[in-house]
Amino acid sequence: MFEVQKGIAFITLNRPEKLNAFNREMALLLQQKLDECSTTPEIRCVYITGSNKGFCAGQDLAEVVDPTGIGMQGILKDQFNPIVTKIRKLEKPVVAAVNGVAAGAGANIALCCDIVVAASSASFIQAFSKIGLIPDSGGTFILPRLIGWQKASALMMLGDKIFANEAAHLGMVYKVFADDVFEEESKKIAATLANMPTRGLWYTKQALSWSFSHTLHEQLMNEDKLQQRAAATHDFKEGVQAFLEKRKPNFKGE
Ligand code: LHQ
């Protein structure tokens, strides 16, 4: 499901009977919607959640073994890798609102988003090892960077289910909200982001991504370059002006 409201694109993974596990159709549709988010200037934040009680149970395993289906070939190349790449390259903040269980590729797609929040009953499972696979969808890149090698290694090898509070304690999740206020609170975060200086947020996202593969010296130069760009935006001028005039800024995302 896809809906745009007040600068936020709400994407709901919607195969509730399978805890929103990805079949090929849903994976390609998500890619299409992420492209739409990228090219629509009015969209200034993307909010991804799951319908009903799950967030996403990863790949639909029934589709993998279906003799008439696509099999293993191309699942990562055509389905999950482009999703992760599109989220990381999207020049707008992406919020993962993890409302329920997030397993396998579903967990790692959530973790690659810019801000991950979870309902207190939500859980995360690196389910891959339980079926003889390796963690994919960027999990081996992002999880050790979020929580450290040792804990990532244990979660990935044991395939333990961890609940939202533990995930937050480990550093996988920004905030946990009680189930009854989760939707409201997580949408407030998206609303805040949609009214912020969108270009500056994109440069922040870029700088953070680059920090994984650059030295401090290179990163200082990257920051300088990106800061020049941020300083050239309308929103920087507006932010400074509003501060000096002691009023609320009116950012346009430009
Ligand atoms: C499902 C699924 C599912 C189909 C729940 N598929 N039906 C990359 C490369 C190539 C190939 C494979 O994939 C990948 C990337 C990956 O994502 S690999 C990891 C794939 N995901 C999993 O292994 C997780 C499988 N699911 C589970 O372990 C459990 O369902 C979890 C722990 C997520 C939730 O457990 P419960 O809350 O007890 O729910 P449930 O198991 O009863 O599931 C509810 C329904 O959803 C059930 O159907 P049914 O008809 O019995 O009501 C499940 O069969 C179905 N479902 N996940 N991935």
Tab-separated table of C-alpha atoms and ligand atoms in Angstrom:
chain	number	residue	atom	x	y	z
A	1	MET	CA	0.000	0.000	0.000
A	2	PHE	CA	1.280	3.456	-0.863
A	3	GLU	CA	-0.053	6.802	0.228
A	4	VAL	CA	1.436	10.303	0.264
A	5	GLN	CA	0.316	12.729	2.959
A	6	LYS	CA	1.878	16.018	4.029
A	7	GLY	CA	5.249	15.253	2.453
A	8	ILE	CA	5.454	11.688	3.778
A	9	ALA	CA	5.230	8.574	1.615
A	10	PHE	CA	3.678	5.795	3.668
A	11	ILE	CA	4.662	2.385	2.341
A	12	THR	CA	2.937	-0.592	3.947
A	13	LEU	CA	4.251	-4.072	3.155
A	14	ASN	CA	1.005	-5.854	2.606
A	15	ARG	CA	0.892	-9.649	2.588
A	16	PRO	CA	-0.420	-10.052	6.132
A	17	GLU	CA	-1.322	-13.743	5.773
A	18	LYS	CA	2.433	-14.428	5.409
A	19	LEU	CA	3.655	-11.797	7.858
A	20	ASN	CA	4.375	-9.604	4.821
A	21	ALA	CA	7.054	-11.952	3.456
A	22	PHE	CA	8.322	-10.805	0.067
A	23	ASN	CA	7.228	-12.523	-3.087
A	24	ARG	CA	8.734	-11.235	-6.290
A	25	GLU	CA	5.741	-9.038	-7.028
A	26	MET	CA	5.971	-7.245	-3.678
A	27	ALA	CA	9.751	-6.820	-3.991
A	28	LEU	CA	9.447	-5.267	-7.451
A	29	LEU	CA	6.546	-3.076	-6.347
A	30	LEU	CA	8.562	-1.789	-3.396
A	31	GLN	CA	11.396	-0.897	-5.769
A	32	GLN	CA	8.953	0.943	-8.011
A	33	LYS	CA	7.547	2.885	-5.060
A	34	LEU	CA	11.035	3.790	-3.795
A	35	ASP	CA	11.773	5.163	-7.287
A	36	GLU	CA	8.578	7.177	-7.115
A	37	CYS	CA	9.667	8.554	-3.743
A	38	SER	CA	12.990	9.523	-5.269
A	39	THR	CA	11.514	11.425	-8.219
A	40	THR	CA	8.590	13.120	-6.447
A	41	PRO	CA	9.799	16.435	-5.005
A	42	GLU	CA	6.811	16.771	-2.647
A	43	ILE	CA	7.881	13.591	-0.827
A	44	ARG	CA	10.384	14.554	1.872
A	45	CYS	CA	10.311	11.450	4.073
A	46	VAL	CA	9.538	7.777	3.529
A	47	TYR	CA	7.898	5.653	6.228
A	48	ILE	CA	7.944	1.872	5.806
A	49	THR	CA	5.848	-0.425	7.974
A	50	GLY	CA	4.020	-3.743	7.760
A	51	SER	CA	0.312	-4.430	7.662
A	52	ASN	CA	-1.368	-6.219	10.533
A	53	LYS	CA	0.818	-7.971	13.107
A	54	GLY	CA	4.121	-8.488	11.256
A	55	PHE	CA	6.686	-6.131	9.755
A	56	CYS	CA	8.192	-8.542	7.224
A	57	ALA	CA	9.213	-12.229	7.420
A	58	GLY	CA	11.835	-11.918	4.655
A	59	GLN	CA	11.624	-13.925	1.477
A	60	ASP	CA	8.450	-15.958	0.936
A	61	LEU	CA	9.965	-19.410	1.244
A	62	ALA	CA	7.066	-21.067	-0.554
A	63	GLU	CA	7.948	-19.092	-3.665
A	64	VAL	CA	11.567	-20.238	-3.525
A	65	VAL	CA	10.634	-23.927	-3.642
A	66	ASP	CA	7.725	-23.539	-6.064
A	67	PRO	CA	8.852	-25.503	-9.162
A	68	THR	CA	7.056	-22.978	-11.366
A	69	GLY	CA	8.579	-20.035	-9.465
A	70	ILE	CA	11.800	-18.147	-9.938
A	71	GLY	CA	13.877	-20.368	-7.624
A	72	MET	CA	17.013	-19.032	-5.992
A	73	GLN	CA	18.324	-17.359	-9.135
A	74	GLY	CA	18.142	-13.626	-9.080
A	75	ILE	CA	16.460	-13.231	-5.685
A	76	LEU	CA	19.223	-11.098	-4.294
A	77	LYS	CA	20.290	-9.479	-7.547
A	78	ASP	CA	16.776	-8.544	-8.703
A	79	GLN	CA	14.833	-8.288	-5.476
A	80	PHE	CA	16.672	-7.484	-2.272
A	81	ASN	CA	19.933	-5.856	-3.351
A	82	PRO	CA	18.146	-3.159	-5.376
A	83	ILE	CA	15.809	-2.454	-2.431
A	84	VAL	CA	18.724	-1.909	-0.046
A	85	THR	CA	20.587	0.183	-2.625
A	86	LYS	CA	17.533	2.313	-3.369
A	87	ILE	CA	16.971	2.999	0.333
A	88	ARG	CA	20.603	3.940	0.899
A	89	LYS	CA	20.691	6.145	-2.222
A	90	LEU	CA	17.329	7.786	-1.620
A	91	GLU	CA	18.011	11.474	-1.077
A	92	LYS	CA	15.378	11.600	1.655
A	93	PRO	CA	15.210	10.071	5.129
A	94	VAL	CA	13.653	6.625	5.396
A	95	VAL	CA	11.995	5.522	8.636
A	96	ALA	CA	11.484	1.799	9.320
A	97	ALA	CA	8.507	1.517	11.656
A	98	VAL	CA	8.886	-2.067	12.816
A	99	ASN	CA	5.415	-2.934	14.053
A	100	GLY	CA	5.922	-6.699	14.467
A	101	VAL	CA	8.298	-9.506	13.631
A	102	ALA	CA	11.123	-8.622	11.207
A	103	ALA	CA	12.915	-11.746	9.995
A	104	GLY	CA	15.612	-12.517	7.437
A	105	ALA	CA	15.702	-9.986	4.624
A	106	GLY	CA	12.809	-8.230	6.371
A	107	ALA	CA	15.024	-7.516	9.374
A	108	ASN	CA	17.968	-6.348	7.311
A	109	ILE	CA	15.895	-4.092	5.075
A	110	ALA	CA	14.558	-2.452	8.237
A	111	LEU	CA	18.078	-2.049	9.628
A	112	CYS	CA	19.358	-0.301	6.505
A	113	CYS	CA	16.830	2.502	6.936
A	114	ASP	CA	17.955	5.851	8.360
A	115	ILE	CA	15.891	5.660	11.531
A	116	VAL	CA	14.564	2.382	12.907
A	117	VAL	CA	11.840	2.497	15.540
A	118	ALA	CA	9.974	-0.490	16.924
A	119	ALA	CA	6.813	-1.344	18.789
A	120	SER	CA	7.564	-2.972	22.114
A	121	SER	CA	6.139	-6.306	20.964
A	122	ALA	CA	8.150	-6.265	17.717
A	123	SER	CA	11.045	-8.659	17.254
A	124	PHE	CA	14.072	-9.168	15.035
A	125	ILE	CA	15.424	-12.497	13.795
A	126	GLN	CA	18.426	-13.201	11.622
A	127	ALA	CA	16.496	-16.266	10.481
A	128	PHE	CA	18.873	-17.237	7.681
A	129	SER	CA	21.042	-19.712	9.585
A	130	LYS	CA	18.002	-21.769	10.510
A	131	ILE	CA	17.480	-22.672	6.862
A	132	GLY	CA	21.155	-22.972	5.932
A	133	LEU	CA	21.553	-19.553	4.324
A	134	ILE	CA	23.826	-16.637	5.072
A	135	PRO	CA	22.495	-13.243	6.181
A	136	ASP	CA	21.885	-11.052	3.154
A	137	SER	CA	20.266	-7.755	2.184
A	138	GLY	CA	23.269	-5.934	3.606
A	139	GLY	CA	23.006	-7.570	7.029
A	140	THR	CA	26.636	-8.639	7.179
A	141	PHE	CA	27.611	-5.029	6.447
A	142	ILE	CA	25.231	-3.096	8.633
A	143	LEU	CA	24.651	-5.288	11.709
A	144	PRO	CA	28.286	-5.558	12.903
A	145	ARG	CA	28.575	-1.800	12.415
A	146	LEU	CA	25.471	-1.206	14.500
A	147	ILE	CA	26.105	-3.610	17.358
A	148	GLY	CA	29.670	-4.896	17.000
A	149	TRP	CA	31.127	-8.020	15.424
A	150	GLN	CA	30.620	-10.395	18.343
A	151	LYS	CA	26.952	-9.730	18.922
A	152	ALA	CA	26.219	-9.685	15.204
A	153	SER	CA	28.026	-12.982	14.826
A	154	ALA	CA	26.032	-14.593	17.650
A	155	LEU	CA	22.670	-13.301	16.410
A	156	MET	CA	23.444	-14.417	12.877
A	157	MET	CA	24.708	-17.859	13.797
A	158	LEU	CA	22.153	-18.696	16.477
A	159	GLY	CA	19.202	-17.039	14.746
A	160	ASP	CA	17.826	-15.945	18.130
A	161	LYS	CA	14.687	-13.859	18.219
A	162	ILE	CA	15.225	-10.630	20.111
A	163	PHE	CA	12.494	-8.256	21.168
A	164	ALA	CA	12.473	-4.510	20.569
A	165	ASN	CA	13.889	-3.424	23.927
A	166	GLU	CA	16.876	-5.710	23.604
A	167	ALA	CA	17.359	-4.581	20.005
A	168	ALA	CA	17.389	-0.969	21.217
A	169	HIS	CA	19.790	-1.853	24.020
A	170	LEU	CA	22.137	-3.448	21.483
A	171	GLY	CA	21.968	-0.400	19.210
A	172	MET	CA	19.858	-1.766	16.350
A	173	VAL	CA	16.891	0.482	17.032
A	174	TYR	CA	16.614	4.193	17.804
A	175	LYS	CA	13.488	4.098	19.980
A	176	VAL	CA	10.876	1.667	21.197
A	177	PHE	CA	7.284	2.782	21.755
A	178	ALA	CA	4.517	0.930	23.591
A	179	ASP	CA	2.286	-0.890	21.124
A	180	ASP	CA	-0.746	1.327	21.732
A	181	VAL	CA	1.117	4.537	20.845
A	182	PHE	CA	3.578	3.105	18.321
A	183	GLU	CA	1.808	4.215	15.164
A	184	GLU	CA	1.223	7.743	16.439
A	185	GLU	CA	4.744	8.198	17.828
A	186	SER	CA	6.524	6.718	14.831
A	187	LYS	CA	4.495	8.886	12.451
A	188	LYS	CA	5.446	11.952	14.498
A	189	ILE	CA	9.096	11.210	13.703
A	190	ALA	CA	8.251	11.019	10.006
A	191	ALA	CA	6.315	14.293	10.234
A	192	THR	CA	9.277	16.008	11.875
A	193	LEU	CA	11.646	14.747	9.181
A	194	ALA	CA	9.277	15.820	6.382
A	195	ASN	CA	9.507	19.412	7.602
A	196	MET	CA	13.269	19.501	8.023
A	197	PRO	CA	15.963	20.676	5.587
A	198	THR	CA	15.779	17.666	3.263
A	199	ARG	CA	18.982	18.400	1.339
A	200	GLY	CA	20.947	18.722	4.581
A	201	LEU	CA	19.534	15.394	5.746
A	202	TRP	CA	20.649	13.797	2.478
A	203	TYR	CA	24.178	15.150	2.895
A	204	THR	CA	24.160	13.805	6.465
A	205	LYS	CA	23.076	10.389	5.176
A	206	GLN	CA	25.867	10.474	2.574
A	207	ALA	CA	28.491	11.502	5.117
A	208	LEU	CA	27.486	8.673	7.457
A	209	SER	CA	27.567	6.113	4.655
A	210	TRP	CA	30.966	7.290	3.469
A	211	SER	CA	32.397	7.118	6.967
A	212	PHE	CA	32.308	3.318	6.749
A	213	SER	CA	34.886	3.203	4.014
A	214	HIS	CA	37.002	6.344	4.427
A	215	THR	CA	39.793	7.480	6.698
A	216	LEU	CA	39.323	10.368	9.122
A	217	HIS	CA	41.294	12.631	6.791
A	218	GLU	CA	39.150	11.694	3.792
A	219	GLN	CA	36.024	12.077	5.881
A	220	LEU	CA	37.033	15.587	6.963
A	221	MET	CA	37.358	16.511	3.311
A	222	ASN	CA	33.976	14.890	2.543
A	223	GLU	CA	32.366	16.850	5.356
A	224	ASP	CA	33.848	20.055	3.985
A	225	LYS	CA	32.489	19.340	0.503
A	226	LEU	CA	29.026	18.389	1.776
A	227	GLN	CA	28.902	21.318	4.178
A	228	GLN	CA	29.532	23.713	1.276
A	229	ARG	CA	26.571	22.161	-0.499
A	230	ALA	CA	24.381	22.341	2.596
A	231	ALA	CA	25.339	25.980	3.066
A	232	ALA	CA	24.226	26.739	-0.484
A	233	THR	CA	20.652	25.560	0.148
A	234	HIS	CA	17.594	27.704	0.690
A	235	ASP	CA	16.980	25.868	3.951
A	236	PHE	CA	20.340	26.878	5.441
A	237	LYS	CA	19.599	30.530	4.736
A	238	GLU	CA	16.091	30.126	6.120
A	239	GLY	CA	17.355	28.284	9.221
A	240	VAL	CA	19.855	31.018	10.090
A	241	GLN	CA	17.390	33.809	9.315
A	242	ALA	CA	14.671	32.187	11.433
A	243	PHE	CA	17.093	31.747	14.321
A	244	LEU	CA	18.137	35.388	14.192
A	245	GLU	CA	14.530	36.552	13.934
A	246	LYS	CA	13.521	34.187	16.767
A	247	ARG	CA	10.809	32.531	14.680
A	248	LYS	CA	10.029	29.018	13.486
A	249	PRO	CA	11.833	28.188	10.237
A	250	ASN	CA	9.870	27.333	7.123
A	251	PHE	CA	12.020	24.752	5.392
A	252	LYS	CA	11.205	23.852	1.807
A	253	GLY	CA	13.535	20.919	1.341
A	254	GLU	CA	15.536	22.927	-1.209
B	1	LHQ	C1	5.834	-17.429	5.804
B	1	LHQ	C2	7.096	-16.841	6.017
B	1	LHQ	C3	8.037	-16.849	4.960
B	1	LHQ	C4	6.462	-17.975	3.686
B	1	LHQ	C5	5.955	-16.634	7.811
B	1	LHQ	N1	7.683	-17.424	3.822
B	1	LHQ	N2	5.531	-17.988	4.637
B	1	LHQ	C6	17.485	-14.776	0.212
B	1	LHQ	C7	18.012	-15.651	-0.809
B	1	LHQ	C8	17.219	-16.659	-1.351
B	1	LHQ	C9	16.231	-17.302	-0.815
B	1	LHQ	C10	15.675	-17.140	0.455
B	1	LHQ	O1	15.603	-15.887	1.043
B	1	LHQ	C11	16.482	-14.931	1.071
B	1	LHQ	C12	16.289	-13.914	2.084
B	1	LHQ	C13	15.556	-14.320	3.330
B	1	LHQ	O2	14.774	-13.549	3.794
B	1	LHQ	S1	15.896	-15.841	4.031
B	1	LHQ	C14	14.870	-15.852	5.475
B	1	LHQ	C15	13.437	-16.142	5.126
B	1	LHQ	N3	12.576	-16.013	6.270
B	1	LHQ	C16	12.528	-16.928	7.234
B	1	LHQ	O3	13.203	-17.922	7.246
B	1	LHQ	C17	11.512	-16.672	8.318
B	1	LHQ	C18	10.448	-17.745	8.272
B	1	LHQ	N4	9.403	-17.462	9.245
B	1	LHQ	C19	9.529	-17.733	10.554
B	1	LHQ	O4	10.524	-18.209	11.023
B	1	LHQ	C20	8.344	-17.401	11.413
B	1	LHQ	O5	7.204	-17.320	10.600
B	1	LHQ	C21	8.519	-16.077	12.178
B	1	LHQ	C22	9.576	-16.277	13.257
B	1	LHQ	C23	8.914	-14.925	11.264
B	1	LHQ	C24	7.178	-15.715	12.855
B	1	LHQ	O6	6.741	-16.798	13.630
B	1	LHQ	P1	5.220	-16.808	14.144
B	1	LHQ	O7	4.905	-15.500	14.767
B	1	LHQ	O8	5.092	-18.050	14.979
B	1	LHQ	O9	4.308	-16.894	12.851
B	1	LHQ	P2	4.060	-18.164	11.903
B	1	LHQ	O10	5.309	-18.908	11.712
B	1	LHQ	O11	2.858	-18.913	12.386
B	1	LHQ	O12	3.719	-17.423	10.509
B	1	LHQ	C25	2.410	-16.983	10.181
B	1	LHQ	C26	2.142	-17.402	8.755
B	1	LHQ	O13	3.090	-16.741	7.901
B	1	LHQ	C27	2.363	-18.907	8.561
B	1	LHQ	O14	1.454	-19.350	7.590
B	1	LHQ	P3	0.164	-20.247	8.029
B	1	LHQ	O15	-0.494	-20.544	6.720
B	1	LHQ	O16	0.693	-21.417	8.762
B	1	LHQ	O17	-0.650	-19.326	8.901
B	1	LHQ	C28	3.762	-18.967	7.985
B	1	LHQ	O18	3.999	-20.099	7.218
B	1	LHQ	C29	3.798	-17.719	7.140
B	1	LHQ	N5	5.165	-17.270	6.935
B	1	LHQ	N6	7.124	-16.384	7.277
B	1	LHQ	N7	9.238	-16.293	5.090
